[in-house]
Amino acid sequence: MTEQNIIDLKNITVTFKNGATPVKAVDNVSLAIPRGDIYGIIGYSGAGKSTLVRVINLLQPPTSGTITVNGQNLQQLPPKALRQARKKVGMIFQHFNLMKSRTVLGNVEYPLLSQKITAAERKQKAQKLLALVGLAEYAATYPSQLSGGQKQRVAIARALANDPEVLISDEATSALDPKTTKAILELLEKLHETLDLTIVLITHEMQVIKTICHNVAVMDAGKIIERGRVASVFTDPQQPLTTDFVETSTNVKAAIERITATVKVDELAADQELIYFNFIGNSAKQSIISDLAQQYKIDVNILFANIDQIDGENVGYMIAIITGDLAGFDQAITKLKDNGVKARRLSQPKGAD
Ligand SMILES: Nc1ncnc2c1ncn2[C@@H]1O[C@H](COP(=O)(O)OP(=O)(O)OP(=O)(O)O)[C@@H](O)[C@H]1O
Ligand SMILES: [Mg+2]
């Protein structure tokens, strides 16, 4: 059991006493992270994400609950064993936290200073890590001379110095532009594969989750409100907050706003409706259109369509005006559901007012 889940948090609560009113930053959260996973945690500012992941290496002691990492209950470890266990969990942050007065090499060597190895071995190890993150040439450079993306690479090399089994990334790409974000995510994916790393990745962008995570948990007000495989959360979000994250990252939200601003929804004809379709698989879009047209005599006029690759699956989003026998539409949707198609009305049902 412990072998399968490298991290096992049970009933974690963290309460901060901010003056008179206590803040429950984490509220009875249980979270098991499979060994070798890339596990995303998404939520808006203040949801409790950072507090929760700081519990994983006991940087933040919980008010209650148990923390098991690598089969060890961290709260029961004596100080020396706890220090060892903590080294197996590396961390990177939004603001890199590099030491300005040290060179790039010096920054990566820093966590190795407490190890019983020679200066030459330490240097060799740091250089190897710099090569791994693509910065072999920058050993003698100072952090102030680097771009944000390069700084984050140094921080990643430093986090890997003690050969961690888990890497926690707390908004590591939030200060970077989209292209640099993509490059850093690709690096994390490469490290995940080559070093057998388990990665816990905190973000407020579903785009980041979609790019590299296998599983995702959605946090709101200290609680995990939804969790699962990324592809299933993207195609079938259960909570309004999750739907909001998904529709923002797939551009569906912007499309709905644009379309409802231009198409006068209440001016649609009696035999028309504005519909949002969401589906899995490449062929689904074609089958929506042809099934509706042939069997139900309903025309589909596509206003927006987008197909994403998520966790190996093609996931599609489409907004369309349908015209025809709307009584048959509900029937058609019931049938399309078998092909992984979901539909939602963006216009009010006729005769509702
Ligand atoms: N050391 C602390 N003392 C008191 N309150 C704290 C402390 N750390 C966090 N909090 C409070 O706990 C709540 C959760 O904060 P946390 O930093 O975990 O959120 P977050 O999801 O990481 O947000 P962000 O996306 O802004 O980083 C917030 O209300 C915050 O003000
Ligand atoms: Mg945070």
PDB file of C-alpha atoms in Angstrom, residues 229-340:
ATOM      1  CA  ARG A 229      -7.508  11.584 -14.044  1.00  0.00           C
ATOM      2  CA  VAL A 230      -6.855  14.772 -15.985  1.00  0.00           C
ATOM      3  CA  ALA A 231      -8.694  13.594 -19.126  1.00  0.00           C
ATOM      4  CA  SER A 232     -11.838  12.700 -17.201  1.00  0.00           C
ATOM      5  CA  VAL A 233     -11.822  15.935 -15.204  1.00  0.00           C
ATOM      6  CA  PHE A 234     -11.469  17.873 -18.471  1.00  0.00           C
ATOM      7  CA  THR A 235     -14.328  16.088 -20.175  1.00  0.00           C
ATOM      8  CA  ASP A 236     -16.632  15.747 -17.200  1.00  0.00           C
ATOM      9  CA  PRO A 237     -15.969  18.364 -14.513  1.00  0.00           C
ATOM     10  CA  GLN A 238     -18.391  17.955 -11.604  1.00  0.00           C
ATOM     11  CA  GLN A 239     -17.993  21.217  -9.706  1.00  0.00           C
ATOM     12  CA  PRO A 240     -18.678  24.744 -11.040  1.00  0.00           C
ATOM     13  CA  LEU A 241     -15.139  25.844 -10.060  1.00  0.00           C
ATOM     14  CA  THR A 242     -13.601  22.962 -12.010  1.00  0.00           C
ATOM     15  CA  THR A 243     -15.807  23.787 -15.007  1.00  0.00           C
ATOM     16  CA  ASP A 244     -14.568  27.365 -14.774  1.00  0.00           C
ATOM     17  CA  PHE A 245     -10.893  26.304 -14.790  1.00  0.00           C
ATOM     18  CA  VAL A 246     -11.463  23.899 -17.690  1.00  0.00           C
ATOM     19  CA  GLU A 247     -13.462  26.345 -19.819  1.00  0.00           C
ATOM     20  CA  THR A 248     -10.930  29.110 -19.269  1.00  0.00           C
ATOM     21  CA  SER A 249      -7.990  26.934 -20.334  1.00  0.00           C
ATOM     22  CA  THR A 250      -9.740  25.550 -23.412  1.00  0.00           C
ATOM     23  CA  ASN A 251     -10.796  29.049 -24.578  1.00  0.00           C
ATOM     24  CA  VAL A 252     -14.410  27.930 -24.326  1.00  0.00           C
ATOM     25  CA  LYS A 253     -15.191  30.587 -21.723  1.00  0.00           C
ATOM     26  CA  ALA A 254     -13.931  33.406 -23.953  1.00  0.00           C
ATOM     27  CA  ALA A 255     -15.763  31.885 -26.924  1.00  0.00           C
ATOM     28  CA  ILE A 256     -19.055  31.681 -25.004  1.00  0.00           C
ATOM     29  CA  GLU A 257     -18.687  35.317 -23.937  1.00  0.00           C
ATOM     30  CA  ARG A 258     -17.858  36.432 -27.472  1.00  0.00           C
ATOM     31  CA  ILE A 259     -20.663  34.429 -29.037  1.00  0.00           C
ATOM     32  CA  THR A 260     -23.357  35.353 -26.525  1.00  0.00           C
ATOM     33  CA  ALA A 261     -22.369  39.001 -27.028  1.00  0.00           C
ATOM     34  CA  THR A 262     -22.838  38.809 -30.796  1.00  0.00           C
ATOM     35  CA  VAL A 263     -25.559  36.207 -31.246  1.00  0.00           C
ATOM     36  CA  LYS A 264     -28.661  37.617 -29.654  1.00  0.00           C
ATOM     37  CA  VAL A 265     -29.633  34.476 -27.824  1.00  0.00           C
ATOM     38  CA  ASP A 266     -33.213  35.611 -27.200  1.00  0.00           C
ATOM     39  CA  GLU A 267     -33.563  36.536 -30.858  1.00  0.00           C
ATOM     40  CA  LEU A 268     -32.933  32.983 -32.041  1.00  0.00           C
ATOM     41  CA  ALA A 269     -35.843  31.589 -34.031  1.00  0.00           C
ATOM     42  CA  ALA A 270     -38.314  29.225 -32.370  1.00  0.00           C
ATOM     43  CA  ASP A 271     -36.592  26.264 -34.004  1.00  0.00           C
ATOM     44  CA  GLN A 272     -33.054  27.328 -32.973  1.00  0.00           C
ATOM     45  CA  GLU A 273     -30.839  26.857 -29.934  1.00  0.00           C
ATOM     46  CA  LEU A 274     -27.282  27.699 -29.003  1.00  0.00           C
ATOM     47  CA  ILE A 275     -25.525  24.586 -27.711  1.00  0.00           C
ATOM     48  CA  TYR A 276     -22.134  23.784 -26.206  1.00  0.00           C
ATOM     49  CA  PHE A 277     -20.870  20.277 -27.044  1.00  0.00           C
ATOM     50  CA  ASN A 278     -18.009  18.560 -25.265  1.00  0.00           C
ATOM     51  CA  PHE A 279     -16.686  15.198 -26.476  1.00  0.00           C
ATOM     52  CA  ILE A 280     -13.912  12.628 -26.424  1.00  0.00           C
ATOM     53  CA  GLY A 281     -12.395  11.300 -29.639  1.00  0.00           C
ATOM     54  CA  ASN A 282     -11.605  12.611 -33.078  1.00  0.00           C
ATOM     55  CA  SER A 283     -14.554  11.141 -34.864  1.00  0.00           C
ATOM     56  CA  ALA A 284     -17.110  12.483 -32.386  1.00  0.00           C
ATOM     57  CA  LYS A 285     -17.459  15.896 -34.023  1.00  0.00           C
ATOM     58  CA  GLN A 286     -18.317  14.392 -37.385  1.00  0.00           C
ATOM     59  CA  SER A 287     -20.772  11.997 -35.804  1.00  0.00           C
ATOM     60  CA  ILE A 288     -22.542  14.779 -33.901  1.00  0.00           C
ATOM     61  CA  ILE A 289     -23.122  16.666 -37.117  1.00  0.00           C
ATOM     62  CA  SER A 290     -24.109  13.729 -39.269  1.00  0.00           C
ATOM     63  CA  ASP A 291     -26.277  11.998 -36.625  1.00  0.00           C
ATOM     64  CA  LEU A 292     -28.176  15.173 -35.939  1.00  0.00           C
ATOM     65  CA  ALA A 293     -28.602  15.972 -39.606  1.00  0.00           C
ATOM     66  CA  GLN A 294     -29.501  12.545 -40.915  1.00  0.00           C
ATOM     67  CA  GLN A 295     -31.534  10.999 -38.128  1.00  0.00           C
ATOM     68  CA  TYR A 296     -33.045  14.035 -36.495  1.00  0.00           C
ATOM     69  CA  LYS A 297     -33.119  16.568 -39.345  1.00  0.00           C
ATOM     70  CA  ILE A 298     -31.255  19.113 -37.259  1.00  0.00           C
ATOM     71  CA  ASP A 299     -28.752  21.493 -38.888  1.00  0.00           C
ATOM     72  CA  VAL A 300     -25.556  22.319 -37.017  1.00  0.00           C
ATOM     73  CA  ASN A 301     -23.913  25.687 -37.643  1.00  0.00           C
ATOM     74  CA  ILE A 302     -20.523  25.643 -35.887  1.00  0.00           C
ATOM     75  CA  LEU A 303     -19.438  28.960 -34.322  1.00  0.00           C
ATOM     76  CA  PHE A 304     -16.449  27.668 -32.356  1.00  0.00           C
ATOM     77  CA  ALA A 305     -14.511  24.372 -32.259  1.00  0.00           C
ATOM     78  CA  ASN A 306     -11.336  23.286 -30.560  1.00  0.00           C
ATOM     79  CA  ILE A 307      -9.629  19.900 -30.149  1.00  0.00           C
ATOM     80  CA  ASP A 308      -7.060  19.242 -27.419  1.00  0.00           C
ATOM     81  CA  GLN A 309      -4.776  16.330 -26.670  1.00  0.00           C
ATOM     82  CA  ILE A 310      -5.108  15.481 -23.002  1.00  0.00           C
ATOM     83  CA  ASP A 311      -3.354  12.508 -21.405  1.00  0.00           C
ATOM     84  CA  GLY A 312      -3.355  10.746 -24.792  1.00  0.00           C
ATOM     85  CA  GLU A 313      -7.033  11.436 -25.525  1.00  0.00           C
ATOM     86  CA  ASN A 314      -8.497  13.833 -28.068  1.00  0.00           C
ATOM     87  CA  VAL A 315     -10.955  16.083 -26.295  1.00  0.00           C
ATOM     88  CA  GLY A 316     -13.190  18.378 -28.317  1.00  0.00           C
ATOM     89  CA  TYR A 317     -15.234  21.492 -27.584  1.00  0.00           C
ATOM     90  CA  MET A 318     -17.774  22.983 -29.961  1.00  0.00           C
ATOM     91  CA  ILE A 319     -20.349  25.765 -29.825  1.00  0.00           C
ATOM     92  CA  ALA A 320     -23.044  25.698 -32.473  1.00  0.00           C
ATOM     93  CA  ILE A 321     -26.479  26.969 -33.379  1.00  0.00           C
ATOM     94  CA  ILE A 322     -28.754  24.050 -34.084  1.00  0.00           C
ATOM     95  CA  THR A 323     -31.847  24.504 -36.212  1.00  0.00           C
ATOM     96  CA  GLY A 324     -34.706  22.063 -36.745  1.00  0.00           C
ATOM     97  CA  ASP A 325     -36.946  19.742 -34.804  1.00  0.00           C
ATOM     98  CA  LEU A 326     -35.827  20.600 -31.288  1.00  0.00           C
ATOM     99  CA  ALA A 327     -38.118  17.973 -29.767  1.00  0.00           C
ATOM    100  CA  GLY A 328     -35.834  15.396 -31.328  1.00  0.00           C
ATOM    101  CA  PHE A 329     -32.747  17.045 -29.949  1.00  0.00           C
ATOM    102  CA  ASP A 330     -32.992  15.605 -26.431  1.00  0.00           C
ATOM    103  CA  GLN A 331     -33.445  12.169 -27.921  1.00  0.00           C
ATOM    104  CA  ALA A 332     -30.413  12.690 -30.125  1.00  0.00           C
ATOM    105  CA  ILE A 333     -28.300  13.771 -27.156  1.00  0.00           C
ATOM    106  CA  THR A 334     -29.217  10.684 -25.178  1.00  0.00           C
ATOM    107  CA  LYS A 335     -27.944   8.620 -28.055  1.00  0.00           C
ATOM    108  CA  LEU A 336     -24.800  10.723 -28.621  1.00  0.00           C
ATOM    109  CA  LYS A 337     -23.870  10.279 -24.949  1.00  0.00           C
ATOM    110  CA  ASP A 338     -22.837   6.726 -25.810  1.00  0.00           C
ATOM    111  CA  ASN A 339     -20.133   8.256 -28.044  1.00  0.00           C
ATOM    112  CA  GLY A 340     -18.835  10.417 -25.174  1.00  0.00           C
TER     113      GLY A 340
END
